[in-house]
Structure formats: C-alpha cells, structure tokens
C-alpha cells in the first residue's frame, strides 16, 4: 500500500467528545459528561458542603430536623407513553429522589414551562396526571409557577418539581458508607421505562406491549427501613440505568462492585428490544426501581421485606461490593468471563425523563 498521510478532516465521531466547547445531548444523559459538567462547572461555581454530597437529594438540618431536599426537571418526549406521562414522572421522580435519602416526601413544588400553541387539553391531562400521582404517593403539591415561551422555543410542556421530606432518626444513606462485603440488591426488572419510551417515540413493534415501570418508591423504602435503618446506600437508576448508578456508588465509596450478569432481572421483552436496537439493558433508564447496598447480615431480612411489597416482588441479589478494583464495576458473564461495566459517556436514549 502507498505510504500516504491519512486525511481525517472530514470524519465525525458519533460519541460526544468531552472537550467540546458547546453543550451536547450527552451532557444531560446522566453519564460521564453529566458528571463532568456538575463537578467541573456547577459545583465550583456554587460551592458549599451540602452540594458536595452529589446525591439524588441533599440531606440538610434545619431547626434541628433532618430534611431531604431535591429538585428535578422533565423534558420527556412524548408527553404520554405506555404506563405514564410527564406528569407521573415529575411526581414519582422527585418522590424517589427523596426516598433514596430515606425520607418520605411531604411537599412538592411544580413549575410548568409551556410552549405557545400547545393545546390546553394536553396541559389539563398532564396536570390531572400529576395531581393523581401526588395523591397516590401521599404528597401535596404546595406551590408552583407557570411560564410560556414563544412557539418554536420549547417542546410543548416541560416540568420542574422540587420536594422536601423528613429523614427518620438513625438513617444515614450515602455511598461513603459502602464497605466490601455489602450485598447489592435490585428491586425488580430493569429497562422497562427506556424501552417503553423508545417504542412509542419511534413507532417500533416488539411483538409485546412494554409499559414504563414509573412508580413512587417511598413505601418500598419505608418497608426496608422498618427491617433495619442500617442500609448503606440507595439509588434509583434513571438516566444511565443500573450501570450509571453502580459506577457512581463505586467511585464515591472507593470500593469495587461485582455483579453477576445472569442474576440481573431483564424481562425478555426488554432483552429482545435491546438486541434489535443494539442497546445494553444495564444502561437503559428505569423510573420505578432501586438498587440497594445492604450490610450482609441484614440482606436476607431486607430482601424478604422488599418481596412482600408490591413494588419489590422481583427483588434480587445481583452482586456485592469488593476490595478489588476500587471504583470499578465488573460483570461476571454466563461464560465464566468478566467485563468492565463502565460509566456511559452520554445516554443511549435521550429525552426519556
């Protein structure tokens, strides 16, 4: 072959590059790009010890009471999908972020950002769904706000919710408490939300109806804490899926994590859809599942309590925290090998929450 220089000026990279001077979709995906944006831009700009926790919600003490405080924004497309809507997501997502600190949500705020021209009937459907989800979760929408942007400067309806709840005495859920030997439990089948969104967004047929798992997890967490307040950490694996949550915990705790691939509960419909789309179920978003790191001596009792709750019937032990490869997640495959489960750069399915 002739020895000629390779011209790469016309090449493009399908993955977002980390040194881009402009925001790309991957910055909102819950993966490495999101983490870099938070850690290297927002956290230094805002400062503060509370923000440095970088949990699903912040644990703060006010007037002698420990509170969990969280906020989230929702830009899902489409607004309505099998198993829920943007209104359900807004309530359940914030309730779940508070639950990951052990708190039962008490009050929410809700902000509607509406695009000029959106049908009032659609706004009403979202509001009704949001109110129904709040009542089902036992939380009150106490305050809110509405803004309208010009046509073409939005996507119908965006929502923002913030929430507060009281953290019970003796509960201290944070990744820094994870130690080697902790058992890793996932509360049920993964990947349902992301695949449900993709199926309606792209008009795909997988031969079976797939519904989002969107649900409020406060009751499930309360059942687990009733067994023992000594849970080490909880996460709801939304953007970036189970893989992102496990990597965040491993990095923050300085432990390694080993999961057994064959034990991870992936429903057949999700596995088939991911095979068709070229996706890994470990990276697909969930909206009604949690992953828990539990001291080994409490694992069996916590697992029994989870399985006795409607949202934890499929709870399964999938792995453990280990001393080896600190900060890294490794999956043992069915063939006896291992593979690294890395933090995703961006996200496989954008605009899913």
Coordinates of C-alpha atoms in Angstrom, one line a residue:
X1 CA 0.0 0.0 0.0
X2 CA 1.3 3.5 -0.7
X3 CA 2.6 5.4 2.3
X4 CA 0.2 8.4 2.3
X5 CA -1.0 10.6 5.1
X6 CA -4.5 9.8 6.3
X7 CA -6.8 12.8 6.0
X8 CA -9.3 12.8 8.9
X9 CA -10.6 16.3 8.5
X10 CA -14.0 15.1 7.2
X11 CA -14.5 12.5 9.8
X12 CA -17.2 12.7 12.5
X13 CA -17.4 11.0 15.9
X14 CA -20.8 9.5 16.9
X15 CA -20.0 9.9 20.6
X16 CA -19.9 13.4 22.1
X17 CA -16.3 14.5 22.8
X18 CA -15.5 15.6 26.3
X19 CA -13.7 18.8 25.3
X20 CA -16.4 20.3 23.1
X21 CA -16.9 24.0 23.7
X22 CA -20.7 23.7 23.4
X23 CA -23.4 21.7 25.2
X24 CA -24.3 18.3 23.5
X25 CA -27.1 16.0 24.3
X26 CA -24.8 13.7 26.3
X27 CA -24.4 16.4 28.9
X28 CA -27.9 15.6 30.1
X29 CA -27.6 11.9 29.9
X30 CA -26.6 11.0 33.5
X31 CA -23.2 9.6 32.4
X32 CA -19.6 10.8 32.4
X33 CA -20.4 14.1 30.5
X34 CA -23.1 15.0 33.0
X35 CA -20.7 14.2 35.9
X36 CA -18.0 16.4 34.4
X37 CA -20.4 19.3 33.9
X38 CA -21.6 19.1 37.5
X39 CA -18.2 18.5 39.1
X40 CA -16.1 20.9 37.0
X41 CA -18.6 23.7 36.2
X42 CA -21.6 23.8 38.5
X43 CA -20.1 22.6 41.8
X44 CA -17.1 25.1 41.7
X45 CA -19.5 27.9 40.8
X46 CA -22.0 27.2 43.5
X47 CA -19.7 25.8 46.3
X48 CA -20.9 24.5 49.6
X49 CA -20.6 21.3 51.6
X50 CA -24.2 20.2 51.1
X51 CA -23.9 20.3 47.3
X52 CA -20.6 18.3 47.5
X53 CA -22.6 15.3 48.6
X54 CA -23.9 15.0 45.0
X55 CA -26.7 12.6 46.0
X56 CA -30.1 12.2 44.5
X57 CA -31.3 14.6 47.1
X58 CA -29.5 16.8 49.7
X59 CA -29.6 15.9 53.4
X60 CA -29.8 19.1 55.4
X61 CA -30.5 20.0 59.0
X62 CA -32.9 22.9 59.6
X63 CA -34.3 23.8 63.0
X64 CA -32.9 20.6 64.5
X65 CA -34.8 18.5 61.9
X66 CA -33.0 16.4 59.2
X67 CA -34.6 17.1 55.8
X68 CA -34.1 15.7 52.3
X69 CA -34.4 18.3 49.6
X70 CA -34.4 17.6 45.9
X71 CA -35.3 19.2 42.5
X72 CA -35.6 17.7 39.0
X73 CA -36.7 18.8 35.5
X74 CA -38.6 16.7 33.0
X75 CA -38.3 17.1 29.2
X76 CA -39.6 13.6 28.2
X77 CA -40.8 13.1 24.6
X78 CA -43.5 12.0 24.0
X79 CA -45.6 13.6 26.9
X80 CA -47.7 10.4 27.2
X81 CA -46.4 6.9 27.0
X82 CA -47.4 3.4 28.0
X83 CA -47.6 3.3 31.7
X84 CA -47.5 7.0 32.4
X85 CA -46.9 10.6 31.4
X86 CA -44.6 13.5 32.0
X87 CA -46.9 14.4 35.0
X88 CA -46.4 11.0 36.6
X89 CA -42.7 11.2 36.1
X90 CA -42.5 14.6 37.7
X91 CA -44.1 13.4 40.9
X92 CA -42.6 10.0 41.1
X93 CA -39.1 11.1 40.1
X94 CA -38.9 13.7 42.9
X95 CA -40.5 11.4 45.4
X96 CA -38.0 8.7 44.6
X97 CA -35.0 11.1 44.8
X98 CA -36.2 11.9 48.4
X99 CA -36.7 8.2 49.2
X100 CA -33.1 7.5 48.3
X101 CA -32.2 9.5 51.3
X102 CA -34.7 7.5 53.4
X103 CA -37.2 10.4 53.5
X104 CA -40.9 10.2 52.9
X105 CA -41.8 13.1 50.6
X106 CA -44.2 15.7 52.2
X107 CA -44.5 18.6 49.9
X108 CA -43.7 19.3 46.2
X109 CA -43.4 22.4 44.1
X110 CA -44.3 22.3 40.4
X111 CA -43.2 24.6 37.6
X112 CA -44.9 24.4 34.1
X113 CA -42.9 25.7 31.1
X114 CA -45.4 25.8 28.3
X115 CA -44.7 26.4 24.6
X116 CA -47.0 28.9 22.9
X117 CA -49.6 27.0 20.8
X118 CA -49.7 23.8 23.0
X119 CA -53.3 22.6 23.4
X120 CA -54.9 23.5 26.7
X121 CA -56.4 19.9 26.7
X122 CA -52.8 18.5 26.8
X123 CA -51.9 20.8 29.7
X124 CA -55.0 19.6 31.5
X125 CA -54.2 16.0 31.0
X126 CA -50.7 16.5 32.4
X127 CA -51.9 18.4 35.4
X128 CA -54.6 15.8 36.2
X129 CA -52.0 13.0 35.9
X130 CA -49.6 15.0 38.1
X131 CA -52.3 15.6 40.8
X132 CA -53.4 11.9 40.8
X133 CA -49.7 10.7 41.1
X134 CA -49.2 13.1 44.0
X135 CA -52.3 11.8 45.8
X136 CA -51.2 8.2 45.2
X137 CA -47.7 9.0 46.6
X138 CA -49.2 10.7 49.7
X139 CA -47.6 14.1 48.9
X140 CA -49.0 17.6 48.5
X141 CA -48.2 20.0 45.6
X142 CA -47.9 23.1 47.8
X143 CA -46.7 25.7 45.4
X144 CA -45.9 26.2 41.7
X145 CA -45.2 28.5 38.8
X146 CA -46.1 28.9 35.1
X147 CA -44.1 30.3 32.2
X148 CA -44.8 30.5 28.5
X149 CA -42.1 30.6 25.8
X150 CA -42.6 31.5 22.1
X151 CA -43.6 28.9 19.6
X152 CA -40.6 27.0 18.4
X153 CA -38.6 27.6 21.5
X154 CA -39.9 24.7 23.5
X155 CA -41.4 21.2 23.0
X156 CA -44.9 21.6 24.3
X157 CA -44.5 21.1 28.0
X158 CA -41.5 21.0 30.3
X159 CA -41.9 20.4 34.1
X160 CA -39.8 21.1 37.1
X161 CA -40.5 19.8 40.6
X162 CA -38.8 20.2 43.9
X163 CA -39.6 18.3 47.1
X164 CA -38.9 18.1 50.8
X165 CA -39.3 15.3 53.3
X166 CA -38.1 14.4 56.8
X167 CA -35.3 11.8 57.2
X168 CA -36.0 9.4 60.1
X169 CA -33.7 9.3 63.0
X170 CA -30.8 6.8 62.7
X171 CA -31.0 6.7 58.8
X172 CA -27.8 7.7 57.0
X173 CA -27.8 6.7 53.4
X174 CA -24.8 7.7 51.4
X175 CA -22.3 5.9 49.2
X176 CA -19.4 6.6 51.5
X177 CA -20.9 4.1 53.9
X178 CA -20.5 1.2 51.5
X179 CA -17.9 -1.4 52.5
X180 CA -16.5 -4.6 51.0
X181 CA -19.0 -7.4 51.6
X182 CA -22.1 -5.3 51.2
X183 CA -24.8 -7.1 49.2
X184 CA -26.2 -5.4 46.1
X185 CA -29.9 -5.8 45.6
X186 CA -32.1 -4.5 42.7
X187 CA -35.8 -4.2 43.4
X188 CA -37.1 -5.7 40.1
X189 CA -36.9 -6.0 36.3
X190 CA -34.8 -3.3 34.7
X191 CA -35.1 -1.4 31.4
X192 CA -38.8 -1.1 31.1
X193 CA -39.1 2.7 31.1
X194 CA -36.5 3.4 28.5
X195 CA -37.8 0.8 26.1
X196 CA -41.4 1.9 26.5
X197 CA -40.4 5.4 25.6
X198 CA -38.4 4.3 22.6
X199 CA -41.2 2.0 21.3
X200 CA -43.8 4.9 21.1
X201 CA -41.3 7.5 20.0
X202 CA -40.1 5.6 17.0
X203 CA -43.3 3.6 16.3
X204 CA -41.5 0.3 16.9
X205 CA -43.3 -3.0 17.4
X206 CA -41.6 -5.7 19.6
X207 CA -44.4 -8.2 19.5
X208 CA -45.5 -7.5 23.1
X209 CA -46.7 -4.4 24.9
X210 CA -44.0 -2.8 27.1
X211 CA -45.1 -0.3 29.8
X212 CA -43.0 2.0 31.8
X213 CA -42.3 1.0 35.4
X214 CA -43.0 4.6 36.6
X215 CA -43.9 4.4 40.3
X216 CA -43.3 6.1 43.7
X217 CA -40.9 4.1 45.8
X218 CA -41.4 5.8 49.2
X219 CA -43.5 2.9 50.6
X220 CA -40.9 0.3 49.5
X221 CA -38.1 2.2 51.1
X222 CA -40.1 2.6 54.3
X223 CA -40.6 -1.2 54.4
X224 CA -36.9 -1.8 54.0
X225 CA -36.0 0.7 56.8
X226 CA -38.5 -0.9 59.0
X227 CA -36.3 -4.0 59.0
X228 CA -33.2 -2.0 59.7
X229 CA -32.2 1.7 59.4
X230 CA -28.7 0.5 58.7
X231 CA -28.9 0.4 55.0
X232 CA -25.8 1.9 53.4
X233 CA -27.0 3.5 50.2
X234 CA -30.0 3.5 47.8
X235 CA -30.2 4.8 44.3
X236 CA -32.9 4.9 41.7
X237 CA -31.3 4.0 38.4
X238 CA -32.9 6.5 36.0
X239 CA -30.7 8.2 33.3
X240 CA -27.7 6.0 32.6
X241 CA -29.6 3.0 34.0
X242 CA -28.2 0.5 36.5
X243 CA -24.7 0.8 35.2
X244 CA -24.5 4.5 35.9
X245 CA -25.8 4.1 39.5
X246 CA -23.4 1.3 40.3
X247 CA -20.5 3.3 38.9
X248 CA -21.4 6.4 40.9
X249 CA -21.5 4.4 44.1
X250 CA -18.3 2.6 43.4
X251 CA -16.5 5.8 42.7
X252 CA -17.8 7.6 45.7
X253 CA -17.2 4.7 48.1
X254 CA -13.8 3.7 46.8
X255 CA -14.9 0.0 46.6
X256 CA -15.2 -2.3 43.7
X257 CA -18.5 -3.8 42.6
X258 CA -19.0 -7.2 41.1
X259 CA -22.4 -8.2 39.6
X260 CA -23.5 -11.5 38.2
X261 CA -24.9 -10.8 34.7
X262 CA -27.2 -13.8 34.8
X263 CA -28.8 -12.6 38.0
X264 CA -29.8 -9.2 36.8
X265 CA -33.6 -9.3 36.1
X266 CA -34.0 -8.3 32.5
X267 CA -37.5 -9.1 31.1
X268 CA -37.5 -11.0 27.8
X269 CA -39.3 -8.2 26.0
X270 CA -36.6 -5.7 27.1
X271 CA -33.8 -8.1 26.2
X272 CA -35.3 -8.6 22.7
X273 CA -35.8 -4.9 22.1
X274 CA -32.3 -4.1 23.2
X275 CA -30.9 -6.8 20.9
X276 CA -32.8 -5.2 18.0
X277 CA -31.7 -1.7 18.9
X278 CA -28.2 -2.5 19.8
X279 CA -28.6 -1.4 23.4
X280 CA -27.3 -2.8 26.7
X281 CA -30.1 -3.2 29.3
X282 CA -27.8 -2.2 32.1
X283 CA -27.7 1.4 30.6
X284 CA -31.4 1.7 29.9
X285 CA -33.4 4.0 32.2
X286 CA -35.8 2.9 34.9
X287 CA -38.4 5.0 36.8
X288 CA -39.7 2.6 39.4
X289 CA -36.7 0.6 40.5
X290 CA -34.0 1.0 43.1
X291 CA -30.6 -0.6 43.8
X292 CA -29.5 -1.0 47.5
X293 CA -26.2 -1.8 49.1
X294 CA -27.0 -3.6 52.3
X295 CA -24.8 -5.0 55.1
X296 CA -24.6 -8.7 54.6
X297 CA -26.1 -9.6 58.0
X298 CA -29.3 -7.7 57.1
X299 CA -29.5 -8.7 53.4
X300 CA -31.9 -11.7 53.8
X301 CA -34.4 -9.8 56.0
X302 CA -34.3 -6.7 53.8
X303 CA -34.8 -8.9 50.7
X304 CA -37.8 -10.6 52.3
X305 CA -39.3 -7.2 53.2
X306 CA -38.9 -6.0 49.6
X307 CA -40.5 -9.1 48.1
X308 CA -43.5 -8.6 50.4
X309 CA -44.1 -5.1 48.9
X310 CA -45.9 -4.8 45.5
X311 CA -43.0 -2.7 44.1
X312 CA -40.3 -5.2 45.3
X313 CA -41.7 -8.6 44.4
X314 CA -39.0 -9.1 41.9
X315 CA -36.2 -8.1 44.2
X316 CA -32.9 -10.0 43.5
X317 CA -29.4 -10.1 44.8
X318 CA -27.2 -9.3 41.9
X319 CA -23.7 -8.8 43.4
X320 CA -21.5 -7.4 46.1
X321 CA -19.1 -4.7 47.0
X322 CA -15.4 -5.9 47.0
X323 CA -11.9 -4.7 47.9
X324 CA -10.6 -5.4 44.4
X325 CA -10.6 -2.9 41.6
X326 CA -11.8 0.1 43.7
X327 CA -14.1 2.5 41.8
X328 CA -14.8 -0.1 39.1
X329 CA -17.8 -2.2 38.3
X330 CA -17.3 -5.6 36.8
X331 CA -19.9 -8.1 35.5
X332 CA -19.3 -11.9 35.6
X333 CA -20.8 -13.3 32.4
X334 CA -22.5 -16.6 31.9
X335 CA -19.5 -18.0 30.1
X336 CA -17.3 -17.5 33.2
X337 CA -15.5 -14.4 32.0
X338 CA -15.7 -10.8 33.2
X339 CA -16.3 -7.5 31.6
X340 CA -16.0 -3.9 32.8
X341 CA -19.3 -2.1 33.1
X342 CA -18.1 1.5 32.6
X343 CA -19.9 4.7 33.2
X344 CA -21.6 5.8 30.0
X345 CA -20.3 8.9 28.3
X346 CA -23.7 10.2 27.4
X347 CA -27.0 8.3 27.1
X348 CA -28.4 5.7 24.8
X349 CA -31.9 7.1 24.8
X350 CA -32.2 10.9 25.1
X351 CA -35.2 12.7 26.5
X352 CA -36.6 9.8 28.5
X353 CA -37.3 11.7 31.7

